[in-house]
mmCIF file of C-alpha atoms and ligand atoms in Angstrom:
data_model
loop_
_atom_site.group_PDB
_atom_site.id
_atom_site.type_symbol
_atom_site.label_atom_id
_atom_site.label_comp_id
_atom_site.label_asym_id
_atom_site.label_seq_id
_atom_site.Cartn_x
_atom_site.Cartn_y
_atom_site.Cartn_z
ATOM 1 C CA UNK A 1 -22.668 -8.183 25.578
ATOM 2 C CA UNK A 2 -20.987 -8.821 22.883
ATOM 3 C CA UNK A 3 -17.354 -7.703 22.741
ATOM 4 C CA UNK A 4 -15.897 -5.860 19.686
ATOM 5 C CA UNK A 5 -12.965 -7.622 17.914
ATOM 6 C CA UNK A 6 -9.643 -5.245 18.355
ATOM 7 C CA UNK A 7 -7.247 -4.382 15.406
ATOM 8 C CA UNK A 8 -3.987 -2.748 15.351
ATOM 9 C CA UNK A 9 -3.165 -0.653 12.182
ATOM 10 C CA UNK A 10 0.355 0.395 11.980
ATOM 11 C CA UNK A 11 1.048 3.086 9.548
ATOM 12 C CA UNK A 12 -2.538 4.232 10.595
ATOM 13 C CA UNK A 13 -2.668 7.858 10.406
ATOM 14 C CA UNK A 14 -1.210 7.408 6.384
ATOM 15 C CA UNK A 15 -2.781 7.276 3.028
ATOM 16 C CA UNK A 16 -4.233 3.451 3.305
ATOM 17 C CA UNK A 17 -3.773 3.208 6.747
ATOM 18 C CA UNK A 18 -6.664 5.652 7.442
ATOM 19 C CA UNK A 19 -8.841 4.171 5.182
ATOM 20 C CA UNK A 20 -8.284 0.830 6.890
ATOM 21 C CA UNK A 21 -9.286 2.343 10.486
ATOM 22 C CA UNK A 22 -12.725 3.795 8.345
ATOM 23 C CA UNK A 23 -13.223 0.489 7.398
ATOM 24 C CA UNK A 24 -12.558 -1.552 10.365
ATOM 25 C CA UNK A 25 -14.695 1.120 12.667
ATOM 26 C CA UNK A 26 -17.760 0.221 10.284
ATOM 27 C CA UNK A 27 -16.960 -3.334 10.060
ATOM 28 C CA UNK A 28 -17.669 -2.716 14.285
ATOM 29 C CA UNK A 29 -14.021 -3.368 15.135
ATOM 30 C CA UNK A 30 -12.227 -1.234 18.152
ATOM 31 C CA UNK A 31 -9.093 -0.173 16.611
ATOM 32 C CA UNK A 32 -5.779 1.083 17.566
ATOM 33 C CA UNK A 33 -3.608 3.301 14.881
ATOM 34 C CA UNK A 34 -0.376 3.359 15.323
ATOM 35 C CA UNK A 35 1.938 5.591 13.623
ATOM 36 C CA UNK A 36 5.084 8.087 14.308
ATOM 37 C CA UNK A 37 3.312 10.808 11.362
ATOM 38 C CA UNK A 38 6.562 10.479 9.267
ATOM 39 C CA UNK A 39 4.526 10.469 6.331
ATOM 40 C CA UNK A 40 1.052 10.269 7.882
ATOM 41 C CA UNK A 41 -0.874 13.531 9.265
ATOM 42 C CA UNK A 42 -3.741 13.558 12.010
ATOM 43 C CA UNK A 43 -5.791 15.479 9.875
ATOM 44 C CA UNK A 44 -6.503 12.018 7.976
ATOM 45 C CA UNK A 45 -7.939 10.794 11.168
ATOM 46 C CA UNK A 46 -9.082 13.666 12.772
ATOM 47 C CA UNK A 47 -12.860 12.799 12.758
ATOM 48 C CA UNK A 48 -12.324 9.278 14.020
ATOM 49 C CA UNK A 49 -10.850 10.229 17.274
ATOM 50 C CA UNK A 50 -14.672 11.189 18.349
ATOM 51 C CA UNK A 51 -15.207 7.144 17.906
ATOM 52 C CA UNK A 52 -14.976 5.645 21.377
ATOM 53 C CA UNK A 53 -14.120 2.606 19.425
ATOM 54 C CA UNK A 54 -10.723 4.484 17.962
ATOM 55 C CA UNK A 55 -7.576 5.296 19.688
ATOM 56 C CA UNK A 56 -4.092 6.568 18.622
ATOM 57 C CA UNK A 57 -0.703 5.781 19.695
ATOM 58 C CA UNK A 58 2.463 7.881 18.570
ATOM 59 C CA UNK A 59 4.855 4.913 18.293
ATOM 60 C CA UNK A 60 7.784 4.189 15.681
ATOM 61 C CA UNK A 61 7.306 0.306 14.636
ATOM 62 C CA UNK A 62 10.754 -0.421 14.783
ATOM 63 C CA UNK A 63 10.545 -0.039 18.718
ATOM 64 C CA UNK A 64 9.081 -3.214 20.230
ATOM 65 C CA UNK A 65 4.855 -2.872 20.957
ATOM 66 C CA UNK A 66 2.737 -4.470 23.517
ATOM 67 C CA UNK A 67 -1.086 -4.858 23.121
ATOM 68 C CA UNK A 68 -3.878 -7.762 22.809
ATOM 69 C CA UNK A 69 -5.667 -7.543 18.893
ATOM 70 C CA UNK A 70 -7.223 -9.986 17.444
ATOM 71 C CA UNK A 71 -5.880 -8.758 13.765
ATOM 72 C CA UNK A 72 -2.783 -6.653 13.023
ATOM 73 C CA UNK A 73 -2.671 -4.810 9.967
ATOM 74 C CA UNK A 74 1.503 -3.939 9.144
ATOM 75 C CA UNK A 75 1.064 -0.748 6.925
ATOM 76 C CA UNK A 76 3.865 1.725 8.604
ATOM 77 C CA UNK A 77 6.331 2.420 6.131
ATOM 78 C CA UNK A 78 6.923 5.179 3.690
ATOM 79 C CA UNK A 79 6.067 4.384 0.274
ATOM 80 C CA UNK A 80 6.417 7.075 -1.738
ATOM 81 C CA UNK A 81 10.072 7.293 -3.698
ATOM 82 C CA UNK A 82 10.940 10.815 -2.408
ATOM 83 C CA UNK A 83 10.009 9.816 1.247
ATOM 84 C CA UNK A 84 11.291 6.404 1.272
ATOM 85 C CA UNK A 85 14.903 7.715 -0.245
ATOM 86 C CA UNK A 86 15.169 10.466 2.364
ATOM 87 C CA UNK A 87 16.191 8.286 5.229
ATOM 88 C CA UNK A 88 17.009 5.479 3.446
ATOM 89 C CA UNK A 89 18.846 3.421 6.712
ATOM 90 C CA UNK A 90 15.341 4.315 8.565
ATOM 91 C CA UNK A 91 13.130 2.689 5.520
ATOM 92 C CA UNK A 92 14.750 -0.592 5.563
ATOM 93 C CA UNK A 93 14.259 -0.489 9.777
ATOM 94 C CA UNK A 94 10.634 0.414 9.473
ATOM 95 C CA UNK A 95 10.256 -2.430 7.314
ATOM 96 C CA UNK A 96 12.389 -5.236 8.558
ATOM 97 C CA UNK A 97 12.394 -4.161 12.826
ATOM 98 C CA UNK A 98 8.734 -3.246 12.376
ATOM 99 C CA UNK A 99 7.487 -6.242 10.600
ATOM 100 C CA UNK A 100 9.766 -8.452 13.298
ATOM 101 C CA UNK A 101 8.092 -6.498 16.180
ATOM 102 C CA UNK A 102 4.412 -7.294 15.070
ATOM 103 C CA UNK A 103 5.170 -10.970 14.033
ATOM 104 C CA UNK A 104 6.698 -11.091 18.021
ATOM 105 C CA UNK A 105 3.293 -9.430 19.084
ATOM 106 C CA UNK A 106 1.324 -11.772 16.858
ATOM 107 C CA UNK A 107 3.059 -14.870 17.934
ATOM 108 C CA UNK A 108 2.794 -13.717 21.608
ATOM 109 C CA UNK A 109 -0.873 -13.063 21.380
ATOM 110 C CA UNK A 110 -1.854 -15.328 18.706
ATOM 111 C CA UNK A 111 -3.169 -12.754 16.588
ATOM 112 C CA UNK A 112 -3.737 -12.940 12.962
ATOM 113 C CA UNK A 113 -1.411 -10.457 10.852
ATOM 114 C CA UNK A 114 -1.867 -9.221 7.529
ATOM 115 C CA UNK A 115 1.721 -7.565 5.939
ATOM 116 C CA UNK A 116 1.390 -5.056 3.189
ATOM 117 C CA UNK A 117 4.034 -6.103 0.807
ATOM 118 C CA UNK A 118 4.438 -4.364 -2.729
ATOM 119 C CA UNK A 119 5.049 -5.025 -6.413
ATOM 120 C CA UNK A 120 8.207 -3.494 -5.869
ATOM 121 C CA UNK A 121 9.691 -6.681 -4.517
ATOM 122 C CA UNK A 122 9.833 -7.553 -8.515
ATOM 123 C CA UNK A 123 12.174 -4.688 -9.046
ATOM 124 C CA UNK A 124 12.112 -3.534 -12.780
ATOM 125 C CA UNK A 125 10.213 -6.891 -13.623
ATOM 126 C CA UNK A 126 11.813 -9.413 -16.487
ATOM 127 C CA UNK A 127 8.195 -11.160 -16.725
ATOM 128 C CA UNK A 128 5.161 -9.095 -17.327
ATOM 129 C CA UNK A 129 2.456 -9.096 -16.256
ATOM 130 C CA UNK A 130 3.863 -9.763 -12.904
ATOM 131 C CA UNK A 131 2.903 -13.429 -11.111
ATOM 132 C CA UNK A 132 3.428 -14.153 -7.577
ATOM 133 C CA UNK A 133 5.825 -17.044 -8.808
ATOM 134 C CA UNK A 134 8.328 -14.356 -10.617
ATOM 135 C CA UNK A 135 11.109 -13.816 -8.072
ATOM 136 C CA UNK A 136 12.300 -10.360 -9.287
ATOM 137 C CA UNK A 137 14.883 -8.069 -10.861
ATOM 138 C CA UNK A 138 15.619 -5.971 -8.105
ATOM 139 C CA UNK A 139 19.222 -4.124 -7.765
ATOM 140 C CA UNK A 140 20.623 -4.724 -3.968
ATOM 141 C CA UNK A 141 22.908 -1.449 -3.687
ATOM 142 C CA UNK A 142 20.473 1.113 -5.582
ATOM 143 C CA UNK A 143 18.624 4.450 -4.533
ATOM 144 C CA UNK A 144 15.170 1.995 -4.212
ATOM 145 C CA UNK A 145 16.785 -0.726 -2.631
ATOM 146 C CA UNK A 146 16.159 0.623 0.662
ATOM 147 C CA UNK A 147 12.620 -0.121 0.040
ATOM 148 C CA UNK A 148 12.736 -3.056 -2.348
ATOM 149 C CA UNK A 149 15.073 -4.911 -0.054
ATOM 150 C CA UNK A 150 13.292 -3.776 2.889
ATOM 151 C CA UNK A 151 9.843 -5.234 1.808
ATOM 152 C CA UNK A 152 11.652 -8.400 0.516
ATOM 153 C CA UNK A 153 13.393 -9.139 3.819
ATOM 154 C CA UNK A 154 9.746 -8.472 5.724
ATOM 155 C CA UNK A 155 8.462 -11.352 3.099
ATOM 156 C CA UNK A 156 11.119 -13.700 4.319
ATOM 157 C CA UNK A 157 10.474 -12.723 8.264
ATOM 158 C CA UNK A 158 7.034 -13.391 7.722
ATOM 159 C CA UNK A 159 7.505 -16.778 5.811
ATOM 160 C CA UNK A 160 9.646 -18.117 8.140
ATOM 161 C CA UNK A 161 7.534 -16.940 11.106
ATOM 162 C CA UNK A 162 4.655 -18.878 9.843
ATOM 163 C CA UNK A 163 6.748 -22.042 9.093
ATOM 164 C CA UNK A 164 8.797 -21.999 12.505
ATOM 165 C CA UNK A 165 6.398 -20.679 14.745
ATOM 166 C CA UNK A 166 3.093 -21.136 13.178
ATOM 167 C CA UNK A 167 2.226 -17.604 12.835
ATOM 168 C CA UNK A 168 -1.496 -16.878 10.779
ATOM 169 C CA UNK A 169 0.552 -14.236 8.297
ATOM 170 C CA UNK A 170 -1.030 -13.090 4.971
ATOM 171 C CA UNK A 171 0.898 -10.941 2.725
ATOM 172 C CA UNK A 172 -0.610 -8.415 -0.094
ATOM 173 C CA UNK A 173 1.887 -7.421 -2.546
ATOM 174 C CA UNK A 174 0.265 -4.215 -3.691
ATOM 175 C CA UNK A 175 0.608 -2.428 -6.958
ATOM 176 C CA UNK A 176 -0.010 1.229 -7.111
ATOM 177 C CA UNK A 177 -2.847 2.112 -4.986
ATOM 178 C CA UNK A 178 -4.305 5.956 -5.246
ATOM 179 C CA UNK A 179 -7.398 7.646 -3.871
ATOM 180 C CA UNK A 180 -8.096 10.671 -1.408
ATOM 181 C CA UNK A 181 -5.858 11.484 2.042
ATOM 182 C CA UNK A 182 -2.780 10.622 -0.296
ATOM 183 C CA UNK A 183 -0.745 13.519 0.816
ATOM 184 C CA UNK A 184 -0.349 16.180 -1.432
ATOM 185 C CA UNK A 185 3.172 16.454 -1.016
ATOM 186 C CA UNK A 186 3.794 12.605 -1.326
ATOM 187 C CA UNK A 187 5.494 12.952 -4.511
ATOM 188 C CA UNK A 188 3.903 9.952 -6.253
ATOM 189 C CA UNK A 189 2.477 10.346 -9.450
ATOM 190 C CA UNK A 190 -0.989 10.605 -9.248
ATOM 191 C CA UNK A 191 -1.021 13.020 -6.380
ATOM 192 C CA UNK A 192 1.885 15.093 -8.247
ATOM 193 C CA UNK A 193 -0.136 15.479 -11.283
ATOM 194 C CA UNK A 194 -3.371 16.278 -9.916
ATOM 195 C CA UNK A 195 -1.790 18.852 -7.757
ATOM 196 C CA UNK A 196 0.086 20.380 -10.561
ATOM 197 C CA UNK A 197 -2.982 20.285 -12.691
ATOM 198 C CA UNK A 198 -5.103 22.087 -10.191
ATOM 199 C CA UNK A 199 -2.444 24.838 -9.542
ATOM 200 C CA UNK A 200 -1.746 25.062 -13.414
ATOM 201 C CA UNK A 201 1.738 24.336 -12.818
ATOM 202 C CA UNK A 202 3.782 21.935 -15.252
ATOM 203 C CA UNK A 203 3.285 18.398 -15.265
ATOM 204 C CA UNK A 204 6.463 16.644 -14.474
ATOM 205 C CA UNK A 205 6.784 13.527 -16.747
ATOM 206 C CA UNK A 206 10.046 11.718 -15.957
ATOM 207 C CA UNK A 207 11.745 10.391 -19.012
ATOM 208 C CA UNK A 208 9.702 10.212 -21.966
ATOM 209 C CA UNK A 209 6.483 8.997 -19.920
ATOM 210 C CA UNK A 210 5.948 5.374 -21.896
ATOM 211 C CA UNK A 211 6.546 3.536 -18.738
ATOM 212 C CA UNK A 212 3.422 1.770 -17.440
ATOM 213 C CA UNK A 213 1.789 1.586 -14.168
ATOM 214 C CA UNK A 214 -1.382 0.071 -13.441
ATOM 215 C CA UNK A 215 -3.441 2.030 -10.881
ATOM 216 C CA UNK A 216 -6.220 0.693 -8.370
ATOM 217 C CA UNK A 217 -8.311 2.557 -6.307
ATOM 218 C CA UNK A 218 -8.167 2.310 -2.273
ATOM 219 C CA UNK A 219 -11.374 1.104 -1.396
ATOM 220 C CA UNK A 220 -10.704 -1.758 -3.979
ATOM 221 C CA UNK A 221 -7.555 -2.699 -1.721
ATOM 222 C CA UNK A 222 -9.263 -2.236 1.477
ATOM 223 C CA UNK A 223 -12.196 -4.936 0.467
ATOM 224 C CA UNK A 224 -9.366 -7.263 -0.408
ATOM 225 C CA UNK A 225 -7.689 -6.811 2.831
ATOM 226 C CA UNK A 226 -10.814 -7.248 4.627
ATOM 227 C CA UNK A 227 -11.757 -10.294 2.665
ATOM 228 C CA UNK A 228 -8.158 -12.018 3.263
ATOM 229 C CA UNK A 229 -8.112 -11.040 7.111
ATOM 230 C CA UNK A 230 -11.872 -13.060 6.963
ATOM 231 C CA UNK A 231 -10.574 -16.424 5.619
ATOM 232 C CA UNK A 232 -10.127 -19.035 8.374
ATOM 233 C CA UNK A 233 -6.097 -20.103 8.358
ATOM 234 C CA UNK A 234 -7.485 -23.967 6.906
ATOM 235 C CA UNK A 235 -8.637 -22.340 3.651
ATOM 236 C CA UNK A 236 -5.449 -20.515 3.541
ATOM 237 C CA UNK A 237 -3.323 -23.443 4.145
ATOM 238 C CA UNK A 238 -5.299 -25.294 1.354
ATOM 239 C CA UNK A 239 -4.245 -22.639 -1.145
ATOM 240 C CA UNK A 240 -0.772 -22.141 -0.461
ATOM 241 C CA UNK A 241 -0.567 -25.956 -1.191
ATOM 242 C CA UNK A 242 -2.330 -25.803 -4.243
ATOM 243 C CA UNK A 243 -0.686 -23.562 -5.873
ATOM 244 C CA UNK A 244 2.838 -24.435 -4.542
ATOM 245 C CA UNK A 245 3.376 -20.778 -2.896
ATOM 246 C CA UNK A 246 5.375 -21.418 0.215
ATOM 247 C CA UNK A 247 3.458 -18.720 1.946
ATOM 248 C CA UNK A 248 0.104 -16.770 1.893
ATOM 249 C CA UNK A 249 0.895 -14.153 -0.595
ATOM 250 C CA UNK A 250 -1.166 -12.585 -3.066
ATOM 251 C CA UNK A 251 -0.875 -9.800 -6.009
ATOM 252 C CA UNK A 252 -3.727 -7.118 -5.385
ATOM 253 C CA UNK A 253 -3.956 -4.503 -7.958
ATOM 254 C CA UNK A 254 -6.020 -3.336 -10.988
ATOM 255 C CA UNK A 255 -4.480 -4.749 -14.182
ATOM 256 C CA UNK A 256 -5.872 -1.879 -16.321
ATOM 257 C CA UNK A 257 -2.160 -0.570 -17.670
ATOM 258 C CA UNK A 258 -1.228 2.739 -18.724
ATOM 259 C CA UNK A 259 1.729 4.676 -19.578
ATOM 260 C CA UNK A 260 2.573 8.096 -17.543
ATOM 261 C CA UNK A 261 1.640 10.257 -20.291
ATOM 262 C CA UNK A 262 -1.620 8.470 -20.656
ATOM 263 C CA UNK A 263 -2.051 9.352 -17.189
ATOM 264 C CA UNK A 264 -0.917 13.009 -17.295
ATOM 265 C CA UNK A 265 -3.539 13.249 -20.696
ATOM 266 C CA UNK A 266 -6.352 11.536 -18.541
ATOM 267 C CA UNK A 267 -5.590 14.206 -15.369
ATOM 268 C CA UNK A 268 -6.141 17.010 -17.825
ATOM 269 C CA UNK A 269 -8.723 15.466 -19.692
ATOM 270 C CA UNK A 270 -10.669 15.917 -16.146
ATOM 271 C CA UNK A 271 -9.503 19.294 -15.712
ATOM 272 C CA UNK A 272 -10.188 20.959 -18.813
ATOM 273 C CA UNK A 273 -9.590 24.530 -17.024
ATOM 274 C CA UNK A 274 -6.188 23.982 -16.357
ATOM 275 C CA UNK A 275 -3.596 25.727 -17.800
ATOM 276 C CA UNK A 276 -0.440 23.125 -17.225
ATOM 277 C CA UNK A 277 1.585 21.760 -20.004
ATOM 278 C CA UNK A 278 3.502 18.593 -19.628
ATOM 279 C CA UNK A 279 7.516 18.640 -19.365
ATOM 280 C CA UNK A 280 9.489 16.063 -19.891
ATOM 281 C CA UNK A 281 12.388 15.374 -17.027
ATOM 282 C CA UNK A 282 15.234 12.890 -16.421
ATOM 283 C CA UNK A 283 13.902 9.278 -15.511
ATOM 284 C CA UNK A 284 15.028 8.635 -12.306
ATOM 285 C CA UNK A 285 17.472 5.290 -11.435
ATOM 286 C CA UNK A 286 16.122 1.670 -11.405
ATOM 287 C CA UNK A 287 12.473 2.967 -12.310
ATOM 288 C CA UNK A 288 10.915 0.169 -13.323
ATOM 289 C CA UNK A 289 9.371 0.202 -17.041
ATOM 290 C CA UNK A 290 6.561 -1.830 -16.751
ATOM 291 C CA UNK A 291 4.430 -2.796 -13.897
ATOM 292 C CA UNK A 292 0.705 -4.962 -14.288
ATOM 293 C CA UNK A 293 -0.426 -7.284 -11.797
ATOM 294 C CA UNK A 294 -1.374 -10.818 -12.550
ATOM 295 C CA UNK A 295 -4.513 -11.347 -10.155
ATOM 296 C CA UNK A 296 -5.587 -14.896 -10.497
ATOM 297 C CA UNK A 297 -4.611 -15.949 -7.040
ATOM 298 C CA UNK A 298 -6.361 -13.005 -5.583
ATOM 299 C CA UNK A 299 -9.534 -13.550 -7.512
ATOM 300 C CA UNK A 300 -9.702 -17.235 -6.385
ATOM 301 C CA UNK A 301 -8.883 -16.807 -3.223
ATOM 302 C CA UNK A 302 -10.863 -13.788 -2.034
ATOM 303 C CA UNK A 303 -13.694 -13.655 -5.132
ATOM 304 C CA UNK A 304 -12.510 -10.342 -5.378
ATOM 305 C CA UNK A 305 -11.552 -8.078 -8.562
ATOM 306 C CA UNK A 306 -11.028 -4.760 -8.250
ATOM 307 C CA UNK A 307 -14.470 -2.623 -9.556
ATOM 308 C CA UNK A 308 -13.185 1.259 -9.952
ATOM 309 C CA UNK A 309 -11.632 2.181 -13.167
ATOM 310 C CA UNK A 310 -8.812 4.694 -13.550
ATOM 311 C CA UNK A 311 -11.290 7.645 -14.964
ATOM 312 C CA UNK A 312 -13.634 6.883 -12.015
ATOM 313 C CA UNK A 313 -10.643 7.037 -9.429
ATOM 314 C CA UNK A 314 -9.727 9.647 -10.650
ATOM 315 C CA UNK A 315 -12.495 11.689 -10.578
ATOM 316 C CA UNK A 316 -12.936 10.835 -6.928
ATOM 317 C CA UNK A 317 -9.062 11.799 -6.264
ATOM 318 C CA UNK A 318 -9.170 15.024 -8.002
ATOM 319 C CA UNK A 319 -12.517 16.289 -5.911
ATOM 320 C CA UNK A 320 -10.666 15.224 -2.876
ATOM 321 C CA UNK A 321 -7.323 17.294 -3.579
ATOM 322 C CA UNK A 322 -9.726 20.701 -5.119
ATOM 323 C CA UNK A 323 -10.916 20.977 -1.456
ATOM 324 C CA UNK A 324 -6.904 21.166 -0.676
ATOM 325 C CA UNK A 325 -6.207 23.678 -3.146
ATOM 326 C CA UNK A 326 -7.388 27.508 -2.682
HETATM 327 P P1 NAD B 401 2.147 6.066 3.889
HETATM 328 O O1 NAD B 401 3.363 7.004 3.292
HETATM 329 O O2 NAD B 401 0.889 7.290 3.279
HETATM 330 O O3 NAD B 401 1.696 5.646 4.833
HETATM 331 C C1 NAD B 401 2.353 4.959 5.585
HETATM 332 C C2 NAD B 401 2.444 4.982 7.366
HETATM 333 O O4 NAD B 401 3.197 4.509 7.928
HETATM 334 C C3 NAD B 401 2.529 6.670 7.539
HETATM 335 O O5 NAD B 401 1.332 7.542 8.360
HETATM 336 C C4 NAD B 401 3.882 6.976 8.441
HETATM 337 O O6 NAD B 401 3.836 7.898 9.170
HETATM 338 C C5 NAD B 401 4.022 5.883 9.013
HETATM 339 N N1 NAD B 401 5.122 5.175 9.000
HETATM 340 C C6 NAD B 401 6.069 5.108 8.342
HETATM 341 N N2 NAD B 401 7.075 4.926 8.856
HETATM 342 C C7 NAD B 401 7.029 4.483 10.338
HETATM 343 C C8 NAD B 401 7.553 4.060 11.642
HETATM 344 N N3 NAD B 401 8.788 3.342 11.514
HETATM 345 N N4 NAD B 401 6.523 3.498 12.603
HETATM 346 C C9 NAD B 401 5.543 4.127 12.645
HETATM 347 N N5 NAD B 401 4.792 4.818 11.535
HETATM 348 C C10 NAD B 401 5.529 4.676 10.619
HETATM 349 O O7 NAD B 401 1.893 5.279 2.330
HETATM 350 P P2 NAD B 401 0.568 4.362 2.173
HETATM 351 O O8 NAD B 401 0.292 4.432 0.817
HETATM 352 O O9 NAD B 401 -0.822 4.301 3.143
HETATM 353 O O10 NAD B 401 1.307 2.697 2.209
HETATM 354 C C11 NAD B 401 0.651 1.964 3.353
HETATM 355 C C12 NAD B 401 1.777 0.760 3.018
HETATM 356 O O11 NAD B 401 1.161 0.191 2.106
HETATM 357 C C13 NAD B 401 2.924 1.115 3.393
HETATM 358 O O12 NAD B 401 3.699 -0.198 3.849
HETATM 359 C C14 NAD B 401 3.278 0.384 1.469
HETATM 360 O O13 NAD B 401 4.940 0.174 1.645
HETATM 361 C C15 NAD B 401 2.667 -0.460 1.396
HETATM 362 N N6 NAD B 401 2.248 -0.350 -0.457
HETATM 363 C C16 NAD B 401 1.379 0.753 -0.783
HETATM 364 C C17 NAD B 401 1.466 1.231 -2.098
HETATM 365 C C18 NAD B 401 1.020 1.926 -2.753
HETATM 366 O O14 NAD B 401 0.597 2.148 -3.821
HETATM 367 N N7 NAD B 401 -0.200 2.944 -2.020
HETATM 368 C C19 NAD B 401 1.980 0.303 -2.917
HETATM 369 C C20 NAD B 401 2.600 -0.959 -2.411
HETATM 370 C C21 NAD B 401 2.802 -1.055 -1.438
HETATM 371 N N1 UDP B 402 6.422 9.709 -12.214
HETATM 372 C C1 UDP B 402 6.402 11.134 -13.270
HETATM 373 N N2 UDP B 402 6.247 11.912 -12.414
HETATM 374 C C2 UDP B 402 5.841 12.598 -11.502
HETATM 375 C C3 UDP B 402 6.161 11.815 -10.037
HETATM 376 C C4 UDP B 402 6.633 9.960 -11.093
HETATM 377 O O1 UDP B 402 6.420 10.649 -14.347
HETATM 378 O O2 UDP B 402 5.966 13.989 -10.786
HETATM 379 C C5 UDP B 402 6.759 8.589 -12.798
HETATM 380 C C6 UDP B 402 7.889 7.801 -11.608
HETATM 381 O O3 UDP B 402 9.027 7.950 -12.741
HETATM 382 C C7 UDP B 402 7.329 6.037 -11.934
HETATM 383 C C8 UDP B 402 5.719 6.551 -12.332
HETATM 384 O O4 UDP B 402 5.480 8.034 -12.517
HETATM 385 O O5 UDP B 402 7.576 5.725 -13.748
HETATM 386 C C9 UDP B 402 5.162 6.191 -10.843
HETATM 387 O O6 UDP B 402 5.733 6.711 -9.786
HETATM 388 P P1 UDP B 402 5.282 6.585 -8.503
HETATM 389 O O7 UDP B 402 6.112 7.337 -7.357
HETATM 390 O O8 UDP B 402 3.948 7.184 -8.353
HETATM 391 O O9 UDP B 402 5.166 5.055 -8.204
HETATM 392 P P2 UDP B 402 6.357 4.088 -7.956
HETATM 393 O O10 UDP B 402 7.576 4.136 -9.251
HETATM 394 O O11 UDP B 402 6.556 3.751 -7.133
HETATM 395 O O12 UDP B 402 5.567 3.046 -8.847
#
């Protein structure tokens, strides 16, 4: 009998975690989703409960966790500004204590671990597009700092557990990613604009809408996760050495760059029946003005690049949100 590989997905009931669990099950894994359901919901994974290779654990990643896994994917952390700012101390704890607990687990069990970092570690970047060697422009005491600095310390811990203890860590700096299973009240721009347009409410642009983001469809990101985790350690170590990276860290995102106003216009173009109007409000503090990933390293290491353009991904996401609006 061939035994399935075992994977642990922290944040498994969230937007990205639910897609990852599905993909790992399709790839033949036995999957444990761990989540405290802060921003995630069981409805994202209800259908998976029928699968005998799937299990769910209600657990807070800030507390130690034990289990024998071949691969750990650490996604547990609120990701939307309105949610991570709701309880900022918990946000930092989720990032820092969460990754420490998962690194300890990986160390004790010799599991491979992937950590989801973020483009937010670049802050309001002064280098454009953002390359992995850029150290960022981050406020340590602002309203976004709980997330940004929590994720930066998490990267430091990953690098040190790899250097000091030889833990097989891989880090991904994720740029804005969207798709089905985002929470309708998640507060991030794509879910907000689609929900507003579907309900004929005002489309809320913060600032003048000229700030930019680069939007990656979820399936492209999950493909990058799987390719990254399938690499053997010597290939990763050679890559770190070749590019003088210091640790296994790569950007993943879709380099297509759009202003937030263009995103609002594209959303309305895809929903011509909507009577929503664009309205402008204050710009949140420390909101990055421009963001776009340089994905040269991910292309080289993973032989990967995103395939789903914004127009196509937006259409799939709109189809999902339609099912939620009566
Ligand atoms: P999400 O909010 O949908 O998912 C996060 C999940 O983690 C939720 O299910 C939540 O309940 C769970 N969680 C939060 N704190 C926890 C804790 N202390 N213990 C256990 N579970 C906890 O967000 P997402 O977009 O799916 O993000 C997943 C990961 O990817 C996050 O770590 C996020 O920082 C990272 N990321 C996402 C994006 C993006 O654009 N989606 C960009 C950069 C980084
Ligand atoms: N944004 C907006 N209207 C909204 C939600 C967000 O104009 O209803 C803007 C926000 O100010 C930011 C961009 O859209 O400039 C992306 O915001 P999001 O919260 O999705 O992600 P992040 O700021 O973390 O990239």
